[in-house]
Tab-separated table of C-alpha atoms in Angstrom:
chain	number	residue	atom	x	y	z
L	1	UNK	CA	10.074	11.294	17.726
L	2	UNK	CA	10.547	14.673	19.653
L	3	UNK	CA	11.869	15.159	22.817
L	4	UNK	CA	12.065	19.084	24.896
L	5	UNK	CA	15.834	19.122	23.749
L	6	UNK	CA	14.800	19.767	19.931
L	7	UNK	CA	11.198	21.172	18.635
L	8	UNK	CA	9.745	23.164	15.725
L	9	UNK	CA	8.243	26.407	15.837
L	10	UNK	CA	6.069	27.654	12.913
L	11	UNK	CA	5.881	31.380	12.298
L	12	UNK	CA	4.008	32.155	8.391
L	13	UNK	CA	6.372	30.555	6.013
L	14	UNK	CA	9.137	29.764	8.002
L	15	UNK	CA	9.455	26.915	10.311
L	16	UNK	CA	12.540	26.686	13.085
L	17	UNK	CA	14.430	23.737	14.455
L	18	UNK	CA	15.413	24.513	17.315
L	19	UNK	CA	18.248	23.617	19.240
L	20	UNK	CA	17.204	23.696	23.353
L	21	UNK	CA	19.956	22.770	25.773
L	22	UNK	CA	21.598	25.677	26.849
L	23	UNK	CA	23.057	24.405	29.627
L	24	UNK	CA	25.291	22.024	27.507
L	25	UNK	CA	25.946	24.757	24.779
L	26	UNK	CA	23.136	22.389	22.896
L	27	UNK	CA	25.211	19.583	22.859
L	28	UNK	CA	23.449	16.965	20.788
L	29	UNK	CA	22.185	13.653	22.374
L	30	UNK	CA	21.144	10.799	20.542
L	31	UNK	CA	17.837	11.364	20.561
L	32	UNK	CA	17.993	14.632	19.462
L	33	UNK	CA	19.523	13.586	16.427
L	34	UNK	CA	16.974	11.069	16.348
L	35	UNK	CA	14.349	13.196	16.088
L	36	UNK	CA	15.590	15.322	13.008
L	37	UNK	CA	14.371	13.214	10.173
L	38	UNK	CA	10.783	12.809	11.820
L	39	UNK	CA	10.346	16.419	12.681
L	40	UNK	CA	11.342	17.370	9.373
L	41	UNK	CA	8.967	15.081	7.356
L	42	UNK	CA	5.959	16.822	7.897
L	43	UNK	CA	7.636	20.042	6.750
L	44	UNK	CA	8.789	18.627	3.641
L	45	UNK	CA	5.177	18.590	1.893
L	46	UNK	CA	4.168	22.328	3.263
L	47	UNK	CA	3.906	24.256	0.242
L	48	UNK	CA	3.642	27.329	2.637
L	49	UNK	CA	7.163	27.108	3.717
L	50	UNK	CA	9.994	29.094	2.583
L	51	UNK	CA	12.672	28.596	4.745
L	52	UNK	CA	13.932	26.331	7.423
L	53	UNK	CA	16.230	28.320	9.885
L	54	UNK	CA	18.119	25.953	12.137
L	55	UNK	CA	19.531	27.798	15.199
L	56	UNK	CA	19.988	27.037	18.897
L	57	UNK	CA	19.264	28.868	22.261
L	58	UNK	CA	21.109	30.400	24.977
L	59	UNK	CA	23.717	32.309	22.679
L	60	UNK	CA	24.957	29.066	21.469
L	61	UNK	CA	24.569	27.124	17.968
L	62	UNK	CA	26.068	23.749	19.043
L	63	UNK	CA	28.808	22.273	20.472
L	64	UNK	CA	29.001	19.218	18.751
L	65	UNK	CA	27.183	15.924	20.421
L	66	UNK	CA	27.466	15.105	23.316
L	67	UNK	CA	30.353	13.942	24.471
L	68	UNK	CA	28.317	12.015	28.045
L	69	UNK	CA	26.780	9.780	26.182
L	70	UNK	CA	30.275	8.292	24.620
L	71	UNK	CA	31.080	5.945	27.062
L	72	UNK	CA	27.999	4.017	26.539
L	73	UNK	CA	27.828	4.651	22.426
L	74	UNK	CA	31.613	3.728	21.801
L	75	UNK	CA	30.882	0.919	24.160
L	76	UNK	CA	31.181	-1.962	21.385
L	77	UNK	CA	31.897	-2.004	17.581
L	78	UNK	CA	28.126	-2.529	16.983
L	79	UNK	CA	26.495	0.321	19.427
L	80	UNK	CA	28.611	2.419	17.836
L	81	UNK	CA	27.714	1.796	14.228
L	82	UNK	CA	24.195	2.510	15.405
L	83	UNK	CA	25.100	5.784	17.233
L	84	UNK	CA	26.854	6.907	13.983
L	85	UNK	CA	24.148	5.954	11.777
L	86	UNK	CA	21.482	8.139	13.636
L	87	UNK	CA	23.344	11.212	13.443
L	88	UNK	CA	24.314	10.413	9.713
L	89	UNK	CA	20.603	9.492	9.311
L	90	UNK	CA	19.963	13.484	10.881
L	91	UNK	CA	22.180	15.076	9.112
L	92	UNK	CA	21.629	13.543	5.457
L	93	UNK	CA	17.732	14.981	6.536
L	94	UNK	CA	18.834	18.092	6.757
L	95	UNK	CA	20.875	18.217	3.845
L	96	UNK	CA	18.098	16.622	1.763
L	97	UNK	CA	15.103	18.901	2.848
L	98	UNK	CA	13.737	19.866	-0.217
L	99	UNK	CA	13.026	23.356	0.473
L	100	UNK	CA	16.115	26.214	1.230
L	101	UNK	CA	17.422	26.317	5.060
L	102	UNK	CA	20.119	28.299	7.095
L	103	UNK	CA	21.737	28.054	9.953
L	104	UNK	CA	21.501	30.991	12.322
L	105	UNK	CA	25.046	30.444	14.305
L	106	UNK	CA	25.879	32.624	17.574
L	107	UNK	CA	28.349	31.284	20.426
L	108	UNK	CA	29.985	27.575	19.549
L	109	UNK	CA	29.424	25.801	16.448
L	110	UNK	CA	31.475	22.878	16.743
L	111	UNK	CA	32.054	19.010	15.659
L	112	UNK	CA	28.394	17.492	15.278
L	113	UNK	CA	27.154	20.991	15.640
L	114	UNK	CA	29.278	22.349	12.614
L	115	UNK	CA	28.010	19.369	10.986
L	116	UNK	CA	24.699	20.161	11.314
L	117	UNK	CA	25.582	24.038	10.274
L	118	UNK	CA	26.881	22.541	7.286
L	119	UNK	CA	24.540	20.866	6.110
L	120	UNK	CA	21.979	23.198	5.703
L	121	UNK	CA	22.499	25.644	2.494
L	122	UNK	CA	23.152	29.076	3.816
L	123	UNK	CA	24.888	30.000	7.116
L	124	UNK	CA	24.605	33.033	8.617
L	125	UNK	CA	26.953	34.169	11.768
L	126	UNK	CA	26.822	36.567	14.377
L	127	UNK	CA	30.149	38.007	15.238
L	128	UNK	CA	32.240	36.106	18.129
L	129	UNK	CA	30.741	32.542	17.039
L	130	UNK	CA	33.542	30.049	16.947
L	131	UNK	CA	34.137	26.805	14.525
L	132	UNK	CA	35.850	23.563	14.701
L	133	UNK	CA	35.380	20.248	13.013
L	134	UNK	CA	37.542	17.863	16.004
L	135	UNK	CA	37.803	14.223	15.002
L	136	UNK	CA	41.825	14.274	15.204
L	137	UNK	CA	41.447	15.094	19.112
L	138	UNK	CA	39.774	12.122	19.359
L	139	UNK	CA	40.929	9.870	16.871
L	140	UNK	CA	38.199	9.296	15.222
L	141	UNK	CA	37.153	9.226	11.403
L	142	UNK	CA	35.133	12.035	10.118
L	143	UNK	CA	32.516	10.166	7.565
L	144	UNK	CA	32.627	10.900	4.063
L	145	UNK	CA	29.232	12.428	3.743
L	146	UNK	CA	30.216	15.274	6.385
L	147	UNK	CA	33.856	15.151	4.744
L	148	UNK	CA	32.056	15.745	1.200
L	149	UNK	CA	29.685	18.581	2.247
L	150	UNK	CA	32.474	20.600	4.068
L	151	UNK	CA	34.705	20.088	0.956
L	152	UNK	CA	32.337	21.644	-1.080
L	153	UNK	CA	31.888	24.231	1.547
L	154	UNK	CA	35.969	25.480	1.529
L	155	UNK	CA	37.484	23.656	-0.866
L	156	UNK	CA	39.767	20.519	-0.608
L	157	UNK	CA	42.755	21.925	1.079
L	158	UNK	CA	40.549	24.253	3.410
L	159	UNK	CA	39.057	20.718	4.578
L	160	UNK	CA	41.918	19.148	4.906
L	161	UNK	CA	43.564	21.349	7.369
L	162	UNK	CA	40.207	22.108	9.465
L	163	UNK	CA	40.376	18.009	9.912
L	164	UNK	CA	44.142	17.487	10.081
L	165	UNK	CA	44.157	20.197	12.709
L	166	UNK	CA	40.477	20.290	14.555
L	167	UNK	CA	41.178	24.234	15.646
L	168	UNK	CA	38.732	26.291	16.100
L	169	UNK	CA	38.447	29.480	13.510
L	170	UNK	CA	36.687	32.551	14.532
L	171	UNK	CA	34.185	33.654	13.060
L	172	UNK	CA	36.244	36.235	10.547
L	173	UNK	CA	38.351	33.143	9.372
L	174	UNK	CA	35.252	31.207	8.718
L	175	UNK	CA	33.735	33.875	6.650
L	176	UNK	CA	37.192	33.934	4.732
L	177	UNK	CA	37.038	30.434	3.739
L	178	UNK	CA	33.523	29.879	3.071
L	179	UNK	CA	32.220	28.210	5.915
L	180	UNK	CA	29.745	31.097	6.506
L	181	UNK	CA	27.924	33.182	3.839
L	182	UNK	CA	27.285	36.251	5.965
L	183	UNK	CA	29.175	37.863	8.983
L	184	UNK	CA	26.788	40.192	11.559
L	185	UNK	CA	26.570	41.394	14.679
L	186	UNK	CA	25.168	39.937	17.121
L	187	UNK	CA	22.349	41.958	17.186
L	188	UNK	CA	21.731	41.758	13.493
L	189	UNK	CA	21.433	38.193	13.158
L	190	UNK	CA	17.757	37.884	13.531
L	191	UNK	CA	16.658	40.268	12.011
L	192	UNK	CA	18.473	39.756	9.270
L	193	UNK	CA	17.435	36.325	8.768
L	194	UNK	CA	14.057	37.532	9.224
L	195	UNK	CA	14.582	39.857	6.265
L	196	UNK	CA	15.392	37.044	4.417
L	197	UNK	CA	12.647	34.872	5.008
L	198	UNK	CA	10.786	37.875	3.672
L	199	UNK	CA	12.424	38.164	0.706
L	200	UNK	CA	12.006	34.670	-0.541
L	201	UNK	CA	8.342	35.175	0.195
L	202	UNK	CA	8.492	37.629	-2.644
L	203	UNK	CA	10.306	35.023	-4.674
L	204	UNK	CA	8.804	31.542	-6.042
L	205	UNK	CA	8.906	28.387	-4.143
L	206	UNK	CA	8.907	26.240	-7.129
L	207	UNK	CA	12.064	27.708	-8.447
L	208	UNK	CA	13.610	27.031	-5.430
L	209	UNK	CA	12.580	23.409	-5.252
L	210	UNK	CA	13.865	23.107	-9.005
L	211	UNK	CA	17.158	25.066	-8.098
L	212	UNK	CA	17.797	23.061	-4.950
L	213	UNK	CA	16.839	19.587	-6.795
L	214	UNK	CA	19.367	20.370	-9.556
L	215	UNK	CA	22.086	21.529	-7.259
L	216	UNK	CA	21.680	18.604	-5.181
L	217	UNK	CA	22.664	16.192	-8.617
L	218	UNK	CA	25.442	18.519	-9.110
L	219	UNK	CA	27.209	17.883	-5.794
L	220	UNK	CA	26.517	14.086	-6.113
L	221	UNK	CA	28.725	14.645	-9.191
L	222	UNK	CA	26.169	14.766	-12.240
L	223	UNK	CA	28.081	16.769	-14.931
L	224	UNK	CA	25.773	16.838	-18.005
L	225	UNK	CA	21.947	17.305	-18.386
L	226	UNK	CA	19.696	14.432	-18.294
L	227	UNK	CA	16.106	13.563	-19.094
L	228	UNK	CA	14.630	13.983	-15.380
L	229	UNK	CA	16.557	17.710	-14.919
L	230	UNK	CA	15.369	18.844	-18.618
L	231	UNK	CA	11.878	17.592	-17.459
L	232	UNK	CA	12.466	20.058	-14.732
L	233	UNK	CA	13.160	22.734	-16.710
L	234	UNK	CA	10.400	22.223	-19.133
L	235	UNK	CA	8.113	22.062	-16.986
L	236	UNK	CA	8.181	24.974	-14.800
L	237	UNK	CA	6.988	26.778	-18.010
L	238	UNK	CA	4.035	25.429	-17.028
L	239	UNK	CA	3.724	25.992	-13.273
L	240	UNK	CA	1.230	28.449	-11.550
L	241	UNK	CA	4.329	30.166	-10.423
L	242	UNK	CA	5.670	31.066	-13.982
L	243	UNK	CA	2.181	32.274	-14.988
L	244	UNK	CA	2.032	34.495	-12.203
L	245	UNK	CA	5.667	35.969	-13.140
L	246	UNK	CA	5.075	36.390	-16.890
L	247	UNK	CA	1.845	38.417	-15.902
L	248	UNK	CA	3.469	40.379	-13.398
L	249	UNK	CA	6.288	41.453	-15.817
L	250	UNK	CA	3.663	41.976	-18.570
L	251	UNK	CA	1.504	44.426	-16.131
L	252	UNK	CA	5.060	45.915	-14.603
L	253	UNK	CA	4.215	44.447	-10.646
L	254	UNK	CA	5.654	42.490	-8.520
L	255	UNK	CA	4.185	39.075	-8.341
L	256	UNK	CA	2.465	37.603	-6.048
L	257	UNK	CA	3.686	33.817	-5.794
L	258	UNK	CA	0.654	32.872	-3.709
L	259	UNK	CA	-1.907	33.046	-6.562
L	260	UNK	CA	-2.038	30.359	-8.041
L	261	UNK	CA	-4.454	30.989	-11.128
């Protein structure tokens, strides 16, 4: 499913997801969140890519989803379980992609839109950009997936007051606590994501699969080694990508990740 409110754009080894209603701040509909998991698929298997950068247009991130539709998707007990599971189902996506991805915030990043921020791995901010996670102006219940992943963002009591409260932090504040990784100015924010997509092309993909696999059992609350991650291990001693970087230390170069021989 795609729709003109949400698209990919391919550029080398990085792929965008982008975020295309301006005129509502990129408020979310449904189908926008809808459309995550399918456009996302396809990207999952390209050993070319390095990086997903999720970001939106206009000089906005996201203002959450959007709030017209919630007459109609609150309307009964069951419509709303399905509204609820689609953006779950769009968000758990995002945080499962397989390869790295970072959210490229400017302008509002708030409720659903914070969400989605959050559930990438790295989030990069342009000065000015504003936060909020707003369930308690609404009354709602934040689920426990998006209550885990912001948890492990800022920590426990961070979380708790961000949800108790449902302000808005600036961008400063955010950096403070851990909800961003890097603070820039405006005009630094793409290119400074575009410097990093450059730098992981340097880098091996494969580590970063392996790195993001075994992170990913450490936040669902793995505490000890098991057979599958020491499988892991062993066997990028193995991979094309090791080969390459054991010869390019031996010979003093940088390696070139793309050779695979």
């Amino acid at each position: 499913m795609s729709t003109a409110d949400i698209r990919i754009e391919r550029d080398g080894p990085r792929a965008d997801l982008i975020l295309n209603r301006p005129r509502r701040h990129n408020a979310l509909t449904e189908a926008m969140w809808l459309a995550i998991p399918e456009l996302l698929a396809p990207l999952a298997e390209d050993e070319d890519l390095r990086l997903l950068v999720v970001r939106g247009t206009g000089g906005s991130f996201a203002s959450g989803a959007d709030i017209g539709e919630f007459e109609t998707a609150y309307a009964t007990l069951e419509r709303a379980e399905t509204y609820s599971n689609g953006i779950a189902d769009g968000l758990n996506a995002l945080a499962d992609f397989p390869k790295p991805t970072l959210a490229a915030i400017e302008g509002v990043c708030i409720g659903g839109g914070c969400g989605l921020a959050i559930a990438c791995d790295l989030r990069f901010a342009a000065a000015g950009s504003r936060f909020g996670i707003t369930p308690a102006k609404m009354g709602l219940a934040y689920p426990f997936n998006d209550t885990k992943r912001l948890a492990e963002a800022v920590g426990l009591s961070t979380a708790k007051d961000l949800l108790f409260t449902g302000r808005h932090v600036s961008a400063e504040e955010a950096l403070q606590i851990g909800l961003i990784d890097r603070l820039l100015e405006p005009d630094q924010l793409a290119a400074t994501v575009s410097d990093y997509v450059a730098l992981l092309e340097t880098r091996s993909s494969a580590t970063a699969r392996i790195t993001k696999a075994m992170l990913t059992r450490l936040e669902a609350g793995q505490t000890d080694e098991d057979p599958v991650t020491r499988q892991w291990f062993l066997d990028a001693f193995n991979s094309a990508d090791f080969k390459e970087g054991f010869r390019a230390f031996l010979d003093k170069r940088t390696p070139d990740f793309k050779r695979k021989t």
